[in-house]
Amino acid sequence: MVDQEPSAISRRRTLGGALAGGAAFAAGGLLNGCAARSDVRRRDTADPWRQFAGCTLNFVSENTAPTSAIAADAERFTALTGIHVNIVTLELSALVQKVALDLASGQSQYQIIYADSYQVLAPYADGLVDLREPASDDSLPGDDSDLADFFPLQMDVSGRFGEGDRVLALPYDCATMIWQYRRDLFEAHHDRMADDLGFDPTPGPQRSWEEYYRIARWFNDNVDEVSYGTGHQAKQHDSLMCDFSNVLFAHGGQYFENGEHVGRFGAVDPGPSTLGSEEALAGAEFYSRLLSIADPASTTWDWTGLGAAFAAGRVAMCPNWHEFAADNERALPGKVGYTTLPSGPARSANMYGGAGIAINGNTAPNERAAAWLFLKWATSRKTQLRNLTGEVGGATPTRSSIYSTPEIRRAQQRPTGMPTMLTAPAVQQAWKPEYSGLRPKIPMWNECDTAIYTELSRMLAGDVAPHRAMRDARDHIDRIVSRGWVAAE
């Protein structure tokens, strides 16, 4: 059952679509659960998957591709377990509000939670179940060794917070920014570009951001098939922070000292911001220069707008989330290439935007075990493989073993019925620590994010110079962090 409460367009909402049409709504918006006030009965059965048959669980999620695929497949879970699942999908900010209220209430209207790493996992880690508990329960199917099949980076970013070994969520959503480019145009103009530019323009991490800039400018001046060489998700929005961060990290900048550790494991107090560093200032100056030759509409686009512009043939290349590959292949079949982003003076950095699936800490013991069955099923190899080949598609596996299967290896080459898998070589490289771009995983990140993209927007509008934008953002972030974090009671 799906109860959809749409608000603003979220990232990747247009990639799913399974939740629109045929969606069932719970009466009055209030969902019946497996007993938020009293525990569910555990049945005496030889089948460990059917111990909680007859139970109803509520799952609140951002409206993303993985949940669209899970919703389309949920009847299989009910057939396996006898458990019914109501799925509520929301724009992220509305999701965060509902989760905060549910956790603070001491109840569990939503037993299963889509745990965005920055707006749910970081601020509300203490309200989530340590999944090592149900994973090690001999009465439940599976065992905790199964957790090792997730990509280590994804498990740390999407499943943990702070020091220690707690596992608070299973990797569920793994959106990653990569370089998407018109392969047909790069091939057609390769030799002339190489002669004019003095280097091989073939995209990949061996290219520098400075070379990316020169390639974009070359397309502006020499090619009629597209209007501009590059486009960006530079609207005054979270997307702008994401787009800029790839350049910031590539130049060796960070938002905080020891930023890669803070991004991977999280911290309550990350210390003072480092946006005033020489590396951060160099990144901001380059980003401002890059956007000056990009499609001018870039400052009106978030990821969805950029994805639509690229698919419409307006720009030759862009950094965007890998899950837009399905849209690209529908609009430009066989004409798009995918690789990791260019390198700066420090490295190639590719923003990771994944999330996990978690269990509300207010759940009663049996209710918690029933929720664990759903987490196990939703992130299992079979379910993730089926979601790739189903009518909805779009979801990207978070289990590493899936990528070594012959079926998935074949799908990484055209022709393919799994267009998202065309990005697999690029994203697998981007998930290595030396290529990953990780924003700070801190409880107050939402406020810091707003400060960053607000100052960046002022910079792109020409209201402030890059060095002033970075220092103003740094000062604002320091004020936010100095207040500390206390979750709402």
Coordinates of C-alpha atoms in Angstrom, one line a residue:
M1 CA 0.0 0.0 0.0
V2 CA 1.3 3.4 -0.9
D3 CA 0.3 6.7 0.6
Q4 CA 1.9 9.5 -1.4
E5 CA 2.1 13.0 -0.1
P6 CA 3.9 15.0 -2.8
S7 CA 5.4 18.4 -2.2
A8 CA 8.3 20.0 -4.0
I9 CA 10.0 17.9 -6.7
S10 CA 12.7 15.8 -5.1
R11 CA 15.9 14.4 -6.7
R12 CA 15.1 11.4 -8.9
R13 CA 11.3 11.6 -8.4
T14 CA 10.9 11.7 -12.1
L15 CA 13.0 8.6 -12.5
G16 CA 10.6 6.3 -10.7
G17 CA 7.0 6.9 -11.3
A18 CA 5.8 3.7 -9.8
L19 CA 4.1 5.4 -6.9
A20 CA 1.9 7.5 -9.2
G21 CA -1.3 5.8 -10.4
G22 CA -3.0 3.0 -8.5
A23 CA -1.7 4.2 -5.2
A24 CA -3.8 3.3 -2.2
F25 CA -4.2 6.0 0.5
A26 CA -4.7 5.2 4.2
A27 CA -7.8 6.8 5.6
G28 CA -7.3 10.2 7.0
G29 CA -3.5 9.9 6.5
L30 CA -3.3 7.8 9.7
L31 CA -1.7 4.4 9.2
N32 CA -2.4 1.3 11.1
G33 CA 0.8 -0.3 12.3
C34 CA 2.0 -3.5 13.9
A35 CA 1.0 -2.1 17.2
A36 CA 2.8 1.2 17.9
R37 CA 1.3 1.0 21.4
S38 CA 1.4 -2.8 22.0
D39 CA 3.6 -5.4 20.5
V40 CA 2.6 -7.8 17.7
R41 CA 2.1 -11.5 18.3
R42 CA 4.9 -13.8 17.3
R43 CA 3.6 -17.0 15.7
D44 CA 5.0 -20.5 16.4
T45 CA 5.9 -21.6 12.9
A46 CA 8.7 -23.6 11.2
D47 CA 9.1 -20.9 8.6
P48 CA 11.2 -18.0 10.2
W49 CA 9.9 -15.6 7.5
R50 CA 6.3 -16.0 8.6
Q51 CA 6.6 -15.5 12.4
F52 CA 4.8 -12.2 12.1
A53 CA 2.2 -13.0 9.5
G54 CA -0.8 -10.7 9.7
C55 CA 1.2 -7.7 10.9
T56 CA 1.2 -4.3 9.1
L57 CA 4.3 -2.1 8.9
N58 CA 4.6 1.5 7.9
F59 CA 7.6 2.7 5.9
V60 CA 8.2 6.5 5.4
S61 CA 10.5 7.3 2.6
E62 CA 11.7 10.1 0.4
N63 CA 10.2 9.7 -3.1
T64 CA 13.2 8.1 -4.7
A65 CA 13.9 5.4 -7.3
P66 CA 14.6 2.6 -4.8
T67 CA 11.3 3.1 -3.0
S68 CA 9.4 3.3 -6.3
A69 CA 10.9 -0.1 -7.2
I70 CA 10.2 -1.5 -3.7
A71 CA 6.6 -0.3 -3.9
A72 CA 6.0 -2.0 -7.2
D73 CA 7.4 -5.2 -5.8
A74 CA 5.9 -5.1 -2.2
E75 CA 3.4 -7.9 -2.8
R76 CA 6.2 -10.4 -3.1
F77 CA 7.3 -9.5 0.5
T78 CA 3.7 -10.0 1.7
A79 CA 3.5 -13.3 -0.1
L80 CA 6.8 -14.4 1.6
T81 CA 6.1 -13.2 5.1
G82 CA 2.4 -12.5 5.5
I83 CA 3.3 -8.9 6.5
H84 CA 1.7 -6.0 4.8
V85 CA 3.6 -2.7 4.3
N86 CA 2.1 0.8 3.9
I87 CA 4.6 3.0 2.1
V88 CA 4.4 6.8 2.6
T89 CA 6.6 8.8 0.2
L90 CA 7.4 12.5 0.9
E91 CA 9.7 15.3 -0.2
L92 CA 12.7 15.1 2.0
S93 CA 12.0 18.1 4.3
A94 CA 8.5 16.7 5.0
L95 CA 10.0 13.3 5.7
V96 CA 12.5 14.7 8.2
Q97 CA 9.6 16.5 10.1
K98 CA 7.6 13.3 10.3
V99 CA 10.5 11.3 11.5
A100 CA 11.5 13.9 14.1
L101 CA 7.9 14.0 15.5
D102 CA 7.6 10.2 15.6
L103 CA 10.9 9.7 17.4
A104 CA 10.1 12.5 19.9
S105 CA 6.7 11.1 20.6
G106 CA 8.0 7.8 22.0
Q107 CA 5.7 6.0 19.6
S108 CA 6.4 4.3 16.3
Q109 CA 3.8 5.2 13.7
Y110 CA 6.5 4.6 11.2
Q111 CA 8.4 1.5 12.1
I112 CA 10.7 1.7 9.0
I113 CA 12.5 4.9 8.1
Y114 CA 14.3 6.1 5.1
A115 CA 17.4 7.5 6.8
D116 CA 19.0 10.3 4.8
S117 CA 22.6 10.3 6.0
Y118 CA 22.6 14.0 6.8
Q119 CA 19.0 15.0 7.8
V120 CA 17.9 11.8 9.6
L121 CA 20.9 9.5 10.5
A122 CA 23.2 12.3 11.8
P123 CA 20.7 14.2 14.0
Y124 CA 18.6 11.2 15.1
A125 CA 21.2 8.4 15.4
D126 CA 20.2 7.7 19.0
G127 CA 16.6 7.1 18.0
L128 CA 17.4 4.3 15.6
V129 CA 17.9 0.6 16.3
D130 CA 21.4 -0.9 16.2
L131 CA 20.8 -3.5 13.5
R132 CA 23.4 -5.8 14.9
E133 CA 20.8 -6.8 17.4
P134 CA 18.2 -8.3 14.9
A135 CA 21.0 -9.4 12.6
S136 CA 22.5 -11.7 15.3
D137 CA 19.1 -13.1 16.4
D138 CA 19.2 -16.8 15.6
S139 CA 15.4 -16.9 15.4
L140 CA 15.4 -14.6 12.4
P141 CA 16.6 -15.6 8.9
G142 CA 20.1 -14.6 7.9
D143 CA 23.0 -13.5 10.0
D144 CA 25.2 -10.5 10.6
S145 CA 28.0 -11.7 8.3
D146 CA 25.6 -10.7 5.5
L147 CA 26.4 -7.0 6.3
A148 CA 29.9 -7.4 4.8
D149 CA 28.3 -7.6 1.3
F150 CA 27.6 -3.9 1.3
F151 CA 30.2 -1.5 -0.2
P152 CA 32.3 -0.4 2.8
L153 CA 32.0 3.3 2.0
Q154 CA 28.3 3.1 1.7
M155 CA 28.0 1.2 4.9
D156 CA 30.0 3.8 6.8
V157 CA 28.3 6.8 5.2
S158 CA 24.7 5.5 5.1
G159 CA 24.7 3.1 8.0
R160 CA 26.9 4.5 10.8
F161 CA 27.3 7.6 12.9
G162 CA 30.2 8.5 15.1
E163 CA 32.8 6.2 16.6
G164 CA 32.1 2.6 17.4
D165 CA 30.6 -0.3 15.5
R166 CA 26.9 0.5 15.6
V167 CA 25.0 -0.3 12.4
L168 CA 22.0 2.1 12.3
A169 CA 20.8 1.6 8.7
L170 CA 21.4 -0.7 5.7
P171 CA 22.7 1.0 2.5
Y172 CA 19.6 1.5 0.3
D173 CA 20.1 4.5 -2.0
C174 CA 23.5 5.3 -3.5
A175 CA 23.1 8.3 -5.8
T176 CA 26.5 9.5 -7.0
M177 CA 27.6 12.4 -9.2
I178 CA 29.6 11.5 -12.3
W179 CA 30.6 13.1 -15.6
Q180 CA 27.9 12.6 -18.2
Y181 CA 28.9 13.6 -21.8
R182 CA 27.7 13.3 -25.4
R183 CA 29.9 10.5 -26.5
D184 CA 28.8 10.9 -30.1
L185 CA 29.9 14.5 -30.2
F186 CA 33.2 13.8 -28.5
E187 CA 33.9 11.1 -31.0
A188 CA 32.9 13.2 -34.0
H189 CA 35.0 16.2 -33.0
H190 CA 37.8 14.3 -31.2
D191 CA 40.7 15.0 -33.6
R192 CA 39.9 18.6 -34.2
M193 CA 39.4 19.2 -30.4
A194 CA 42.7 17.5 -29.7
D195 CA 44.5 19.6 -32.3
D196 CA 43.0 22.9 -31.0
L197 CA 43.4 22.2 -27.3
G198 CA 46.7 20.3 -27.4
F199 CA 45.5 17.3 -25.3
D200 CA 43.3 14.3 -25.7
P201 CA 39.8 15.5 -24.7
T202 CA 38.5 12.0 -23.9
P203 CA 36.6 12.3 -20.6
G204 CA 37.8 10.6 -17.5
P205 CA 39.5 11.3 -14.2
Q206 CA 42.8 11.7 -16.1
R207 CA 41.3 15.0 -17.3
S208 CA 41.7 18.1 -15.1
W209 CA 39.0 20.5 -14.2
E210 CA 41.0 23.1 -16.1
E211 CA 40.8 20.9 -19.2
Y212 CA 37.1 20.4 -18.6
Y213 CA 36.7 24.2 -18.7
R214 CA 38.7 24.4 -21.9
I215 CA 36.6 21.6 -23.5
A216 CA 33.4 23.4 -22.5
R217 CA 34.6 26.6 -24.0
W218 CA 35.6 24.8 -27.2
F219 CA 32.1 23.4 -27.6
N220 CA 30.7 26.9 -27.0
D221 CA 32.8 28.3 -29.9
N222 CA 32.9 25.5 -32.4
V223 CA 29.9 23.2 -32.3
D224 CA 26.3 23.8 -33.5
E225 CA 24.8 20.5 -32.3
V226 CA 24.5 21.8 -28.7
S227 CA 24.0 25.3 -27.3
Y228 CA 26.7 25.1 -24.6
G229 CA 29.6 23.0 -23.6
T230 CA 28.6 22.4 -20.0
G231 CA 25.6 22.8 -17.7
H232 CA 25.3 22.7 -13.9
Q233 CA 22.8 22.3 -11.1
A234 CA 23.6 25.7 -9.8
K235 CA 20.2 26.9 -8.5
Q236 CA 20.1 28.4 -5.0
H237 CA 19.4 25.0 -3.6
D238 CA 21.1 21.9 -2.1
S239 CA 22.0 21.0 -5.7
L240 CA 24.4 24.0 -5.9
M241 CA 26.3 22.8 -2.8
C242 CA 26.6 19.4 -4.3
D243 CA 27.9 20.7 -7.7
F244 CA 30.4 23.0 -6.0
S245 CA 31.6 20.4 -3.6
N246 CA 33.0 18.3 -6.4
V247 CA 35.3 21.2 -7.3
L248 CA 36.0 22.1 -3.7
F249 CA 37.2 18.6 -2.8
A250 CA 39.1 18.3 -6.1
H251 CA 41.1 21.4 -5.2
G252 CA 41.9 19.9 -1.7
G253 CA 39.4 22.0 0.1
Q254 CA 37.0 20.8 2.8
Y255 CA 34.2 22.2 4.9
F256 CA 35.9 21.1 8.2
E257 CA 39.3 19.8 9.3
N258 CA 39.6 16.1 8.7
G259 CA 36.7 16.5 6.3
E260 CA 36.9 13.0 4.8
H261 CA 36.5 11.4 8.2
V262 CA 33.7 13.7 9.2
G263 CA 32.0 12.9 5.9
R264 CA 32.3 9.1 6.2
F265 CA 31.7 8.5 9.9
G266 CA 30.2 11.8 11.2
A267 CA 30.7 14.0 14.2
V268 CA 28.6 16.1 16.5
D269 CA 31.2 18.8 16.9
P270 CA 33.4 19.0 13.7
G271 CA 35.3 22.1 14.9
P272 CA 35.7 25.3 12.9
S273 CA 35.0 25.5 9.2
T274 CA 38.0 25.5 6.8
L275 CA 36.3 27.3 4.0
G276 CA 38.7 30.1 4.4
S277 CA 41.7 27.9 3.4
E278 CA 43.7 28.6 0.2
E279 CA 42.4 25.4 -1.3
A280 CA 38.8 26.4 -0.7
L281 CA 39.4 29.8 -2.1
A282 CA 41.0 28.3 -5.2
G283 CA 38.1 26.0 -5.7
A284 CA 35.6 28.8 -5.4
E285 CA 37.5 31.0 -7.8
F286 CA 37.6 28.2 -10.4
Y287 CA 33.9 27.3 -9.9
S288 CA 33.0 31.0 -10.5
R289 CA 35.0 31.0 -13.7
L290 CA 33.6 27.7 -14.9
L291 CA 30.0 28.9 -14.4
S292 CA 30.7 32.0 -16.3
I293 CA 31.0 30.0 -19.5
A294 CA 28.3 27.4 -18.7
D295 CA 24.7 27.5 -19.9
P296 CA 23.3 30.7 -18.3
A297 CA 20.2 28.7 -17.3
S298 CA 22.4 26.6 -14.9
T299 CA 21.6 29.0 -12.1
T300 CA 17.9 28.1 -12.5
W301 CA 18.5 24.4 -12.5
D302 CA 18.6 21.8 -9.8
W303 CA 19.5 18.2 -10.7
T304 CA 16.1 17.6 -12.4
G305 CA 16.4 20.7 -14.5
L306 CA 19.9 19.9 -15.5
G307 CA 19.0 16.3 -16.3
A308 CA 16.2 17.5 -18.6
A309 CA 18.5 20.0 -20.4
F310 CA 21.1 17.4 -21.0
A311 CA 18.6 14.9 -22.3
A312 CA 17.1 17.6 -24.6
G313 CA 20.5 18.0 -26.2
R314 CA 21.2 21.5 -24.9
V315 CA 24.6 20.9 -23.4
A316 CA 27.5 18.6 -24.3
M317 CA 28.4 17.5 -20.8
C318 CA 27.6 18.0 -17.1
P319 CA 28.2 16.6 -13.7
N320 CA 25.0 15.0 -12.5
W321 CA 23.6 12.1 -10.5
H322 CA 24.2 8.7 -12.1
E323 CA 20.6 7.7 -11.9
F324 CA 19.7 10.1 -14.7
A325 CA 21.2 7.5 -17.1
A326 CA 17.8 5.9 -17.7
D327 CA 16.4 9.3 -18.9
N328 CA 19.5 9.8 -21.0
E329 CA 19.2 6.5 -22.7
R330 CA 15.6 7.1 -23.6
A331 CA 16.2 10.5 -25.0
L332 CA 19.7 9.9 -26.5
P333 CA 20.0 6.2 -27.0
G334 CA 23.7 5.1 -27.4
K335 CA 24.9 8.7 -27.5
V336 CA 25.9 9.3 -23.8
G337 CA 29.1 8.3 -22.0
Y338 CA 29.7 8.1 -18.3
T339 CA 32.9 8.4 -16.3
T340 CA 34.2 9.8 -13.0
L341 CA 34.6 13.5 -12.7
P342 CA 37.8 15.4 -13.6
S343 CA 40.7 15.9 -11.2
G344 CA 41.8 19.0 -9.5
P345 CA 45.2 19.7 -7.9
A346 CA 44.3 17.2 -5.2
R347 CA 42.2 14.4 -6.8
S348 CA 38.9 13.5 -8.6
A349 CA 36.0 13.8 -6.1
N350 CA 32.5 12.5 -6.9
M351 CA 29.7 13.6 -4.6
Y352 CA 28.0 10.6 -2.9
G353 CA 24.4 11.2 -1.9
G354 CA 23.3 7.8 -0.5
A355 CA 20.9 7.0 2.3
G356 CA 20.0 4.0 4.4
I357 CA 16.9 2.2 5.6
A358 CA 16.5 2.0 9.3
I359 CA 14.2 0.9 12.2
N360 CA 12.5 3.3 14.6
G361 CA 14.0 2.8 18.1
N362 CA 10.6 3.2 19.6
T363 CA 9.4 -0.2 18.2
A364 CA 8.5 -3.0 20.5
P365 CA 10.6 -6.2 20.3
N366 CA 8.5 -8.3 18.0
E367 CA 7.5 -5.3 15.9
R368 CA 11.3 -4.6 15.5
A369 CA 12.0 -8.1 14.4
A370 CA 9.2 -7.8 11.8
A371 CA 10.7 -4.6 10.5
W372 CA 14.1 -6.3 10.2
L373 CA 12.5 -8.9 7.9
F374 CA 11.5 -6.0 5.6
L375 CA 15.0 -4.5 5.7
K376 CA 16.5 -7.9 4.9
W377 CA 14.2 -8.4 2.0
A378 CA 14.4 -4.9 0.5
T379 CA 18.2 -4.9 0.4
S380 CA 18.6 -8.6 -0.5
R381 CA 20.5 -9.7 -3.7
K382 CA 17.3 -11.1 -5.2
T383 CA 15.2 -8.0 -4.6
Q384 CA 17.9 -5.6 -5.9
L385 CA 18.5 -7.6 -9.0
R386 CA 14.7 -7.8 -9.7
N387 CA 14.4 -4.1 -9.2
L388 CA 17.0 -3.5 -11.9
T389 CA 15.0 -5.6 -14.5
G390 CA 11.5 -4.6 -13.4
E391 CA 9.2 -2.1 -15.2
V392 CA 10.1 0.6 -12.7
G393 CA 13.9 0.1 -12.6
G394 CA 16.2 2.9 -11.8
A395 CA 17.4 1.6 -8.4
T396 CA 21.1 0.9 -8.1
P397 CA 22.3 -2.2 -6.1
T398 CA 24.1 -1.4 -2.9
R399 CA 25.5 -5.0 -2.5
S400 CA 28.9 -5.4 -4.0
S401 CA 28.5 -9.1 -5.0
I402 CA 25.8 -8.2 -7.5
Y403 CA 28.3 -6.4 -9.7
S404 CA 30.3 -9.6 -10.3
T405 CA 27.4 -11.5 -11.7
P406 CA 27.5 -12.3 -15.4
E407 CA 24.1 -10.7 -15.9
I408 CA 25.2 -7.4 -14.5
R409 CA 28.6 -7.4 -16.3
R410 CA 26.8 -7.9 -19.6
A411 CA 24.3 -5.1 -18.7
Q412 CA 27.2 -2.6 -18.5
Q413 CA 27.6 -2.7 -22.3
R414 CA 25.1 -1.7 -24.9
P415 CA 22.6 -2.9 -25.8
T416 CA 21.2 -3.3 -22.3
G417 CA 17.9 -3.5 -20.6
M418 CA 19.4 -2.0 -17.5
P419 CA 20.5 1.6 -18.5
T420 CA 21.6 2.5 -15.0
M421 CA 24.2 -0.2 -15.2
L422 CA 26.0 1.7 -18.0
T423 CA 27.2 3.9 -15.1
A424 CA 28.5 1.0 -13.0
P425 CA 32.2 1.3 -13.9
A426 CA 32.1 5.0 -13.1
V427 CA 30.2 4.7 -9.8
Q428 CA 32.2 1.8 -8.5
Q429 CA 35.3 3.8 -9.0
A430 CA 33.6 6.8 -7.3
W431 CA 32.7 4.6 -4.3
K432 CA 36.4 4.1 -3.5
P433 CA 37.5 6.4 -0.7
E434 CA 40.1 8.2 -2.8
Y435 CA 37.5 9.2 -5.4
S436 CA 34.5 9.8 -3.1
G437 CA 33.2 13.3 -2.3
L438 CA 31.5 13.4 1.1
R439 CA 29.7 16.4 2.6
P440 CA 30.0 16.7 6.4
K441 CA 27.8 14.2 8.3
I442 CA 26.9 16.4 11.2
P443 CA 23.5 16.9 12.9
M444 CA 23.2 20.6 12.0
W445 CA 24.2 20.0 8.3
N446 CA 20.8 21.3 6.9
E447 CA 21.5 24.8 8.3
C448 CA 25.1 24.7 7.1
D449 CA 24.0 23.6 3.7
T450 CA 21.7 26.6 3.4
A451 CA 24.5 29.0 4.4
I452 CA 26.8 27.5 1.7
Y453 CA 24.4 27.6 -1.2
T454 CA 23.2 31.0 -0.3
E455 CA 26.7 32.4 -0.4
L456 CA 27.5 30.5 -3.5
S457 CA 24.4 31.9 -5.2
R458 CA 25.5 35.5 -4.3
M459 CA 28.9 34.7 -5.8
L460 CA 27.4 33.5 -9.0
A461 CA 25.2 36.5 -9.2
G462 CA 28.3 38.7 -9.0
D463 CA 27.2 40.2 -5.6
V464 CA 30.3 39.0 -3.8
A465 CA 33.8 37.9 -4.9
P466 CA 34.7 34.2 -4.4
H467 CA 36.9 34.8 -1.4
R468 CA 34.2 36.8 0.3
A469 CA 31.6 34.1 -0.3
M470 CA 33.8 31.5 1.2
R471 CA 34.6 33.5 4.3
D472 CA 31.0 34.6 4.9
A473 CA 29.9 31.0 4.6
R474 CA 32.7 29.9 7.0
D475 CA 31.6 32.5 9.5
H476 CA 28.0 31.5 9.3
I477 CA 28.8 27.8 9.6
D478 CA 31.0 28.5 12.7
R479 CA 28.0 30.3 14.3
I480 CA 25.7 27.3 13.6
V481 CA 28.2 24.7 14.9
S482 CA 29.0 26.7 18.0
R483 CA 25.4 26.5 19.1
G484 CA 25.8 22.8 19.3
W485 CA 23.0 20.2 18.6
V486 CA 20.1 19.1 20.7
A487 CA 17.5 17.0 19.1
A488 CA 13.9 18.2 19.6
E489 CA 12.2 16.7 22.6

